[in-house]
Every structure is written in C-alpha cells, then in structure tokens.
Amino acid sequence: MSAPDLDISTVAIHGGRSLDSHASSILFPLYQTSTFVHDAVGVDKGFSYSRVSNPTVDALEKAIGALEGTPPAVCFRTGMAAVTTLFLSVLKAGDHAVLTDVVYGGTMRLFREVLDHLGITASFVDTSDPANVEAAIKPTTRIVFLETPGNPTLKLTDIAAVAEITRRHSILLGVDNTFLTPVLQNVLQLGADISLLSTTKYIDGHNATVGGSLATQDETLLERFRLIRKTIGTTQAPFEAWLTLQGMKTLPARLKLHCENAEAIAQWLENNPAVARVYFPGLASCPQKALAEKQQDAAGGMIAFELKAGYDATIRMLNSVQLCSRAESLGGLETLITHPASTTHADLGPELRHTLGITDGLVRLSIGLEAPQDIIRDLEQAFAAAGCDAEAKEVDHEAR
Ligand SMILES: *Cc1c(COP(=O)(O)O)cnc(C)c1O
C-alpha cells in the first residue's frame, strides 16, 4: 500500500520504514559508528562517514519524510542546527528575510548575532495579517519564514494566504511547524516550500533528545541542505536518531491526548475568576478560531493564559505547582509550565514584551499526558497558595 492510502497513525509507525538487511530486527538498528569500510577503492554500501550520512539517521529521515509526504527529510543535531542550515543554504550577503515577529527566540538571535554580521538582514513583522508580509518584501528578499502558532500567545498566520504572496514574488516560504507537526498541520500542502521541525518537542515526545529536520519536495533544495549540513557539521547523531525513531511512532496517538487534555484545561482556565484571558485556538472565544479550523486538524497541546494578579503573585504561583514541571521546552509527556516574561522573553525588555502580549501575568503550559483533572487540581492549589484568587478579586473590584 502506498502512503496516501494509509492513515497518519499508520504512517507514523510504518511510513518509510524498512527492515535492516542484516538481521531483520523489528526496530531499525543503531549504527553507532563514525566511519564505514569501503569494499574496494571507490566501492561502498552508500555510507562513508557519519557527518555526511549514517543508516540510522537515514532511517529517521525516511520516516519523517513519510510523515511530511515528501522525499526523505534532512535531520540535524538540534532544531537550531536545522534553522541555521536553512538560512545559510538560501541566503547570502545582501539578502533579506521576512519573519514572524513572535518567531522562536533562537531564530531571532541567529539573525541578530550571526547572520547580521554576514550582511544578511531581516524584518520581523506581525504575519497574522498577510498584508504586513507583502509590505515587508524588498527586491532582496529571498525567503519568508513563519511560525504558526507563534510563541507564547499562539498567534496564528494564514499559511495559504502568505503562500499566495511568496509565489507571486517568486520567493521561498518556510514554516516552523514544531508546535503542531505535520500530523495536525501539513504546511507543505498549505503551500509552504519548506517545513522545519524541532524534533526535540512532539516528534521525539519524551524529552529524551534534541534534534531538528527540514522537509521539502524540492530535490535541489534537499541537496543544498545536505551539502551545507556536511560542511558545517550539523548532522544528527545516530543514537538521537534511533531514540527519535521510537518516539515518533506514537506521535499521532500522543497528539490526540495532548489536544484532548489541553481542551479540558483551557475550558477550566477560561471559567476561572483568577484568569484574565486564555490563549488557545480551540476555545470559542479565540478570535482566530476560524483560521485554526481552516489550516489545523486540532488546536494542539499548548495553552497560554494571563493571570489577573501581578508579577509577584504569578511567580509565587509557578513556585507553588507540584505536578507541573517548571521547565522550558514543550511537547513531552510531562506538563511543563513557564513564565515567559522572566525566562524565554526576559531579554526583550518590557516595551517589546508588551507589544507582543507577554504581560507579567502570562503563563505558558505545554500540556502533557497526565489526567487533566490532576493538572487542574495542581493549578487550583497553586492559584490558592499564591493568593491569585484574592488579587483577582481586588483587580475586579478596582475595575468596577
Ligand atoms: C525548541 C524550538 C526550536 C529550536 O529547537 P532546538 O531543538 O531546541 O534547537 C525552534 N523552533 C521552535 C518553535 C521551538 O519550539
């Protein structure tokens, strides 16, 4: 059977897989080796040196390609290695890129600290209005790079609408699809040229590895990514690839639960008097719900919410959780809680944070696979311990 006939849950387990020729083990073997012996000068079995390629990494690339509906993907040591390789592959001095203003912090830093020094410039715009993308395109623009949902307020960008613009200008469109994965949002079918994943998150799903991937239908681009990867040495390691191969088999099954649990927790938060606002594309109150329904198969497992209480009470609340883990990252089995204003977005300064909606009371949750009622009970006791309920009453009183 060909992949288009198979459901995505089947593709995650069987897509692009083959038994190894040596012993037909059901799990593809871990080739933990740096180098491969040539049968004769110029005669090899397709592998030479693990910075260039490795059978276990190759197996992961075929599996991710099957999930994306593309030729084998190109896998990297980290998500940032994928981001760096992408931009070094398609940009040169004098070129310009347009990116989502709420793009991953590391991607923004790459432009500000590295690519800028190489004469490559970028504009960070609010891509939730595609007109801003069109307005930011210059004669030197080579690529538009979106992140949707954006971090941490889950702001969405209409991928198909931006693809129409990039096609008209004959420039590339890349999308960081880490938050939803091809299981919930197929960015290539929506018109993007390149799909980027930090496999660290939902693809591995177990907080066991860091990694990244680039997928595209364009063979010339794939060749360019592989050339730059072997040159700068950003290749994924065999053991990480092997672990990721195991984790990704349960991706569709895990995502179903992540989404279901997030839905329940988002509903609870929305009805909680200590909470000013919930950002979750699955809620009827979400202003971008129609767009979410158009381009996503589900709302995803990420939630952001704003407490009415101020900075100190919000920090106290984070310090009072017992089941949720105070940790950056996302997409694993454990529910993680972060305070963007003091951690991931602390560098931005209060003004830019305010523009991006990252208030002192904003909290981000990566919903795990624990029973949602247990997470709700944990948040409930943390709200109470931090005095969030009492502070909310005061805020409400003053507002009246
Ligand atoms: C984590 C993340 C990255 C970077 O991936 P690493 O594996 O940490 O290098 C890029 N984009 C998004 C959206 C991420 O969440």
Coordinates of C-alpha atoms and ligand atoms in Angstrom, one line a residue:
M1 CA 0.0 0.0 0.0
S2 CA 1.2 3.5 -0.8
A3 CA 1.4 6.2 1.9
P4 CA -1.6 8.2 0.6
D5 CA -3.9 5.2 1.3
L6 CA -2.7 5.0 4.9
D7 CA -3.9 6.9 7.9
I8 CA -1.3 9.2 9.5
S9 CA -1.2 6.9 12.7
T10 CA -0.2 4.0 10.4
V11 CA 2.3 6.2 8.5
A12 CA 4.0 7.2 11.9
I13 CA 4.7 3.6 12.6
H14 CA 5.3 2.1 9.1
G15 CA 6.0 5.0 6.8
G16 CA 9.4 5.0 5.1
R17 CA 10.4 2.0 7.3
S18 CA 12.4 -1.0 6.0
L19 CA 13.9 -3.9 7.9
D20 CA 17.7 -3.8 8.1
S21 CA 19.3 -6.3 5.7
H22 CA 21.5 -7.8 8.4
A23 CA 19.1 -9.4 10.9
S24 CA 15.6 -8.1 10.1
S25 CA 15.2 -6.7 13.6
I26 CA 11.8 -5.0 14.1
L27 CA 13.5 -1.9 15.4
F28 CA 15.9 -0.4 12.9
P29 CA 19.4 -0.9 14.4
L30 CA 21.5 1.8 16.0
Y31 CA 24.7 2.2 13.8
Q32 CA 26.8 3.8 16.5
T33 CA 29.9 4.4 14.3
S34 CA 31.8 7.2 12.9
T35 CA 33.0 5.6 9.7
F36 CA 32.2 2.8 7.2
V37 CA 34.7 0.4 5.5
H38 CA 34.9 0.5 1.7
D39 CA 34.7 -2.9 -0.1
A40 CA 37.3 -1.6 -2.6
V41 CA 38.6 1.8 -3.5
G42 CA 35.5 3.8 -4.7
V43 CA 33.2 0.9 -3.8
D44 CA 30.9 1.3 -0.7
K45 CA 27.4 0.5 0.5
G46 CA 26.2 4.1 0.3
F47 CA 27.8 5.2 3.6
S48 CA 31.2 6.6 4.2
Y49 CA 31.4 8.9 7.3
S50 CA 28.7 9.8 9.9
R51 CA 29.0 13.6 9.5
V52 CA 27.7 13.0 5.9
S53 CA 25.2 10.2 6.5
N54 CA 24.5 7.3 8.7
P55 CA 22.0 4.4 8.2
T56 CA 20.1 5.1 11.5
V57 CA 19.9 8.9 10.7
D58 CA 18.8 7.8 7.2
A59 CA 16.0 5.7 8.6
L60 CA 14.7 8.7 10.6
E61 CA 14.9 10.9 7.5
K62 CA 12.7 8.5 5.6
A63 CA 10.3 8.2 8.5
I64 CA 9.9 12.0 8.8
G65 CA 9.7 12.3 5.0
A66 CA 6.8 9.9 5.0
L67 CA 5.0 11.9 7.7
E68 CA 5.6 15.1 5.8
G69 CA 4.6 13.5 2.5
T70 CA 8.0 14.4 1.0
P71 CA 11.2 12.7 -0.1
P72 CA 13.4 11.8 3.0
A73 CA 13.9 14.8 5.2
V74 CA 17.3 16.2 6.3
C75 CA 17.9 15.7 10.0
F76 CA 20.0 17.9 12.3
R77 CA 21.7 17.7 15.7
T78 CA 19.2 20.4 17.1
G79 CA 16.3 22.4 15.9
M80 CA 18.6 25.4 15.8
A81 CA 21.0 23.5 13.6
A82 CA 18.1 23.0 11.2
V83 CA 17.3 26.7 11.3
T84 CA 20.9 27.7 10.9
T85 CA 21.5 25.3 8.0
L86 CA 18.3 26.5 6.3
F87 CA 19.2 30.2 6.3
L88 CA 22.9 29.5 5.4
S89 CA 21.6 27.4 2.5
V90 CA 19.3 30.0 0.9
L91 CA 20.8 33.4 1.9
K92 CA 24.0 35.2 1.1
A93 CA 25.4 38.7 1.9
G94 CA 23.0 41.4 0.8
D95 CA 19.9 39.2 1.0
H96 CA 16.9 39.8 3.2
A97 CA 14.4 37.6 5.0
V98 CA 10.9 38.3 6.4
L99 CA 10.0 36.5 9.6
T100 CA 7.1 36.3 12.1
D101 CA 7.6 38.8 15.0
V102 CA 6.9 36.1 17.6
V103 CA 9.3 33.5 16.0
Y104 CA 11.3 31.2 18.3
G105 CA 13.9 33.3 20.3
G106 CA 16.8 31.3 19.0
T107 CA 15.8 32.1 15.4
M108 CA 15.7 35.8 16.1
R109 CA 19.1 35.6 17.9
L110 CA 20.6 33.8 14.8
F111 CA 19.7 36.9 12.7
R112 CA 20.7 39.5 15.3
E113 CA 24.0 37.9 16.4
V114 CA 25.2 35.9 13.4
L115 CA 23.6 36.5 10.0
D116 CA 23.5 40.3 10.6
H117 CA 27.3 40.2 10.8
L118 CA 27.4 38.4 7.5
G119 CA 25.5 41.1 5.8
I120 CA 22.1 39.3 5.8
T121 CA 19.2 41.4 7.1
A122 CA 15.7 40.5 8.3
S123 CA 12.4 42.2 9.1
F124 CA 10.3 40.7 11.9
V125 CA 6.6 41.5 11.2
D126 CA 3.2 40.6 12.6
T127 CA 2.4 37.9 9.9
S128 CA -1.1 37.3 11.4
D129 CA -2.0 40.0 8.8
P130 CA -0.6 38.7 5.5
A131 CA -0.6 42.4 4.2
N132 CA 2.3 43.0 6.6
V133 CA 4.3 40.3 4.8
E134 CA 3.7 41.8 1.4
A135 CA 4.7 45.2 2.7
A136 CA 7.9 43.9 4.1
I137 CA 9.1 42.2 0.9
K138 CA 12.0 44.0 -0.8
P139 CA 13.8 43.3 -4.1
T140 CA 16.5 41.5 -2.0
T141 CA 14.0 39.3 0.0
R142 CA 14.7 35.6 -0.7
I143 CA 12.5 33.9 2.0
V144 CA 9.6 34.4 4.2
F145 CA 9.7 32.3 7.4
L146 CA 6.6 31.8 9.5
E147 CA 5.9 30.3 12.9
T148 CA 2.3 29.4 13.5
P149 CA 1.0 29.1 16.2
G150 CA 3.5 31.7 17.4
N151 CA 5.1 31.6 20.8
P152 CA 3.9 32.2 23.5
T153 CA 0.5 33.7 22.7
L154 CA -0.3 31.2 19.9
K155 CA -1.0 33.9 17.4
L156 CA -1.8 32.2 14.0
T157 CA -0.7 33.1 10.5
D158 CA -2.7 32.1 7.4
I159 CA -0.2 29.9 5.6
A160 CA -2.1 29.6 2.3
A161 CA -2.6 33.4 2.2
V162 CA 1.1 34.0 2.7
A163 CA 2.0 31.3 0.2
E164 CA 0.0 33.1 -2.4
I165 CA 2.1 36.2 -1.8
T166 CA 5.5 34.4 -1.8
R167 CA 4.6 32.5 -5.1
R168 CA 3.7 35.8 -6.7
H169 CA 7.1 37.3 -5.7
S170 CA 9.0 34.0 -6.6
I171 CA 10.5 33.7 -3.1
L172 CA 10.6 30.8 -0.7
L173 CA 8.2 30.2 2.1
G174 CA 9.4 28.2 5.1
V175 CA 7.3 27.4 8.2
D176 CA 8.5 26.3 11.7
N177 CA 5.8 23.7 12.4
T178 CA 7.3 22.5 15.7
F179 CA 4.1 23.3 17.7
L180 CA 1.7 21.2 15.6
T181 CA 3.8 18.8 13.5
P182 CA 2.6 17.5 10.1
V183 CA 0.1 15.4 11.9
L184 CA -2.0 18.4 12.9
Q185 CA -1.0 20.9 10.2
N186 CA 0.6 20.0 6.8
V187 CA 2.3 23.2 5.9
L188 CA 3.6 21.9 2.6
Q189 CA 0.0 21.1 1.5
L190 CA -1.0 24.6 2.6
G191 CA 1.6 26.0 0.1
A192 CA 4.9 26.3 2.0
D193 CA 8.1 25.2 0.3
I194 CA 9.9 24.1 3.4
S195 CA 8.8 22.5 6.7
L196 CA 11.0 22.9 9.7
L197 CA 10.6 20.9 12.9
S198 CA 12.4 20.9 16.2
T199 CA 12.1 17.1 16.7
T200 CA 13.1 17.8 20.3
K201 CA 9.5 18.6 21.0
Y202 CA 6.4 16.5 19.9
I203 CA 8.3 14.3 17.3
D204 CA 10.5 12.7 20.0
G205 CA 7.9 13.4 22.6
H206 CA 9.7 12.0 25.6
N207 CA 12.2 14.8 26.4
A208 CA 15.0 12.4 25.6
T209 CA 16.7 14.1 22.7
V210 CA 17.3 17.3 20.8
G211 CA 17.1 17.4 17.1
G212 CA 15.6 19.1 14.0
S213 CA 14.5 18.4 10.5
L214 CA 13.9 20.1 7.1
A215 CA 11.5 18.7 4.6
T216 CA 10.6 19.8 1.1
Q217 CA 9.5 18.4 -2.3
D218 CA 12.4 20.4 -3.9
E219 CA 15.3 18.0 -4.6
T220 CA 17.6 20.9 -5.4
L221 CA 17.0 22.4 -2.0
L222 CA 17.4 19.0 -0.3
E223 CA 20.8 18.6 -2.0
R224 CA 21.8 22.1 -0.9
F225 CA 20.7 21.4 2.8
R226 CA 22.8 18.1 2.8
L227 CA 25.8 20.0 1.3
I228 CA 25.7 22.8 3.9
R229 CA 25.0 20.3 6.7
K230 CA 28.1 18.2 5.9
T231 CA 30.1 21.4 5.5
I232 CA 29.2 23.0 8.8
G233 CA 28.7 19.6 10.6
T234 CA 25.2 20.0 11.9
T235 CA 24.2 16.3 11.2
Q236 CA 22.0 14.4 13.7
A237 CA 23.8 11.8 15.8
P238 CA 22.9 8.1 15.4
F239 CA 21.7 7.5 19.0
E240 CA 19.5 10.6 19.0
A241 CA 18.1 9.5 15.6
W242 CA 17.4 6.0 17.0
L243 CA 15.5 7.3 20.0
T244 CA 13.6 9.8 17.9
L245 CA 12.5 6.9 15.6
Q246 CA 11.0 5.1 18.5
G247 CA 9.3 8.2 19.9
M248 CA 7.7 9.3 16.7
K249 CA 5.7 6.1 16.2
T250 CA 3.3 7.2 18.9
L251 CA 3.1 10.8 17.7
P252 CA -0.5 10.7 16.4
A253 CA -1.7 8.8 19.4
R254 CA 0.0 11.2 21.8
L255 CA -1.2 14.3 20.0
K256 CA -4.8 13.1 20.3
L257 CA -4.4 13.0 24.1
H258 CA -2.4 16.2 24.3
C259 CA -5.2 18.0 22.4
E260 CA -8.0 16.5 24.4
N261 CA -6.3 17.3 27.7
A262 CA -5.4 20.9 26.6
E263 CA -9.1 21.4 25.6
A264 CA -10.3 20.4 29.1
I265 CA -7.7 22.5 30.9
A266 CA -8.3 25.6 28.6
Q267 CA -12.0 25.4 29.4
W268 CA -11.3 25.2 33.1
L269 CA -8.9 28.2 32.9
E270 CA -11.4 30.3 30.9
N271 CA -14.0 29.8 33.7
N272 CA -11.6 30.6 36.5
P273 CA -12.1 34.0 38.1
A274 CA -8.3 34.4 38.7
V275 CA -7.7 34.3 34.9
A276 CA -8.0 37.4 32.8
R277 CA -7.5 35.7 29.4
V278 CA -6.8 32.3 27.8
Y279 CA -5.0 31.9 24.5
F280 CA -6.0 28.6 23.0
P281 CA -7.1 28.2 19.3
G282 CA -9.7 25.6 20.4
L283 CA -11.8 28.0 22.5
A284 CA -15.0 29.5 21.0
S285 CA -13.6 32.9 22.4
C286 CA -10.4 32.6 20.3
P287 CA -10.6 35.4 17.6
Q288 CA -8.6 33.2 15.2
K289 CA -10.7 30.1 15.7
A290 CA -11.9 30.1 12.0
L291 CA -8.3 30.2 10.8
A292 CA -7.4 27.4 13.2
E293 CA -10.2 25.3 11.8
K294 CA -9.1 26.0 8.2
Q295 CA -5.5 25.1 8.5
Q296 CA -5.2 22.9 11.6
D297 CA -6.7 19.4 12.3
A298 CA -6.9 20.3 16.0
A299 CA -6.0 23.1 18.4
G300 CA -2.8 21.5 19.7
G301 CA -1.4 20.9 23.2
M302 CA -0.1 24.4 24.1
I303 CA -2.0 26.9 26.2
A304 CA -1.1 30.4 27.3
F305 CA -3.1 32.3 29.9
E306 CA -2.9 35.6 31.8
L307 CA -3.5 35.8 35.5
K308 CA -5.2 39.0 36.8
A309 CA -2.7 39.0 39.6
G310 CA 0.7 40.9 39.1
Y311 CA 4.3 39.7 38.6
D312 CA 5.0 38.6 42.2
A313 CA 1.8 36.5 42.6
T314 CA 2.4 34.9 39.2
I315 CA 5.9 33.9 40.2
R316 CA 4.5 32.6 43.5
M317 CA 2.0 30.5 41.6
L318 CA 4.8 29.0 39.4
N319 CA 6.7 28.2 42.6
S320 CA 3.7 26.5 44.1
V321 CA 3.0 23.9 41.4
Q322 CA 3.7 20.3 42.5
L323 CA 2.8 18.2 39.5
C324 CA 3.5 20.6 36.6
S325 CA 7.3 21.0 36.0
R326 CA 8.8 24.4 35.8
A327 CA 10.8 23.9 32.6
E328 CA 11.3 25.4 29.2
S329 CA 10.7 23.2 26.1
L330 CA 7.4 21.6 25.2
G331 CA 5.7 18.6 23.6
G332 CA 6.7 15.9 26.1
L333 CA 4.7 13.6 28.3
E334 CA 5.1 15.8 31.3
T335 CA 3.1 19.0 31.7
L336 CA 5.6 22.0 31.7
I337 CA 4.9 25.5 33.0
T338 CA 6.9 28.6 32.1
H339 CA 6.7 32.3 32.8
P340 CA 7.8 33.9 29.5
A341 CA 8.3 37.5 30.9
S342 CA 11.1 36.3 33.4
T343 CA 12.6 33.4 31.3
T344 CA 12.2 32.9 27.5
H345 CA 11.4 36.5 26.7
A346 CA 13.2 38.3 29.5
D347 CA 15.8 39.7 27.1
L348 CA 13.2 41.6 25.0
G349 CA 12.6 44.3 27.5
P350 CA 9.2 45.5 28.9
E351 CA 8.2 47.5 25.8
L352 CA 8.6 44.8 23.2
R353 CA 7.1 42.3 25.6
H354 CA 4.1 44.5 26.0
T355 CA 3.7 44.8 22.2
L356 CA 3.8 41.0 21.8
G357 CA 1.2 40.5 24.6
I358 CA 3.8 39.0 27.0
T359 CA 2.5 40.5 30.2
D360 CA 3.8 39.9 33.7
G361 CA 0.9 37.6 34.4
L362 CA 1.3 35.5 31.3
V363 CA 1.9 31.8 31.9
R364 CA 2.6 29.1 29.2
L365 CA 1.6 25.5 29.6
S366 CA 2.7 22.5 27.5
I367 CA 0.0 20.1 28.3
G368 CA 1.3 16.5 28.9
L369 CA -0.4 13.2 29.1
E370 CA -1.3 13.2 32.8
A371 CA -5.0 13.1 33.6
P372 CA -6.3 16.6 33.0
Q373 CA -8.2 16.7 36.3
D374 CA -4.8 16.1 38.2
I375 CA -3.3 19.1 36.4
I376 CA -6.3 21.2 37.1
R377 CA -6.1 20.3 40.8
D378 CA -2.4 21.2 40.8
L379 CA -3.1 24.6 39.2
E380 CA -6.1 25.2 41.6
Q381 CA -3.9 24.6 44.7
A382 CA -1.1 26.8 43.2
F383 CA -3.5 29.7 42.5
A384 CA -4.7 29.5 46.1
A385 CA -1.3 29.2 47.6
A386 CA -0.1 32.2 45.7
G387 CA -3.1 34.3 46.5
C388 CA -4.1 34.7 42.9
D389 CA -7.8 34.4 43.7
A390 CA -7.7 37.2 46.3
E391 CA -5.6 39.5 44.0
A392 CA -8.0 38.9 41.1
K393 CA -10.9 40.0 43.3
E394 CA -9.1 43.2 44.1
V395 CA -8.4 43.8 40.4
D396 CA -12.0 43.1 39.5
H397 CA -13.2 45.4 42.4
E398 CA -10.9 48.3 41.2
A399 CA -12.1 47.8 37.6
R400 CA -15.7 48.3 38.8
Ligands
LIG1 C1 12.6 24.4 20.5 C2 12.3 25.1 19.3 C3 13.2 25.4 18.3 C4 14.7 25.1 18.5 O1 14.9 23.7 18.6 P1 16.1 23.1 19.5 O2 15.9 21.6 19.2 O3 15.9 23.5 20.9 O4 17.4 23.6 18.9 C5 12.8 26.0 17.1 N1 11.5 26.4 16.9 C6 10.6 26.2 17.9 C7 9.2 26.6 17.6 C8 10.9 25.6 19.1 O5 10.0 25.3 20.0

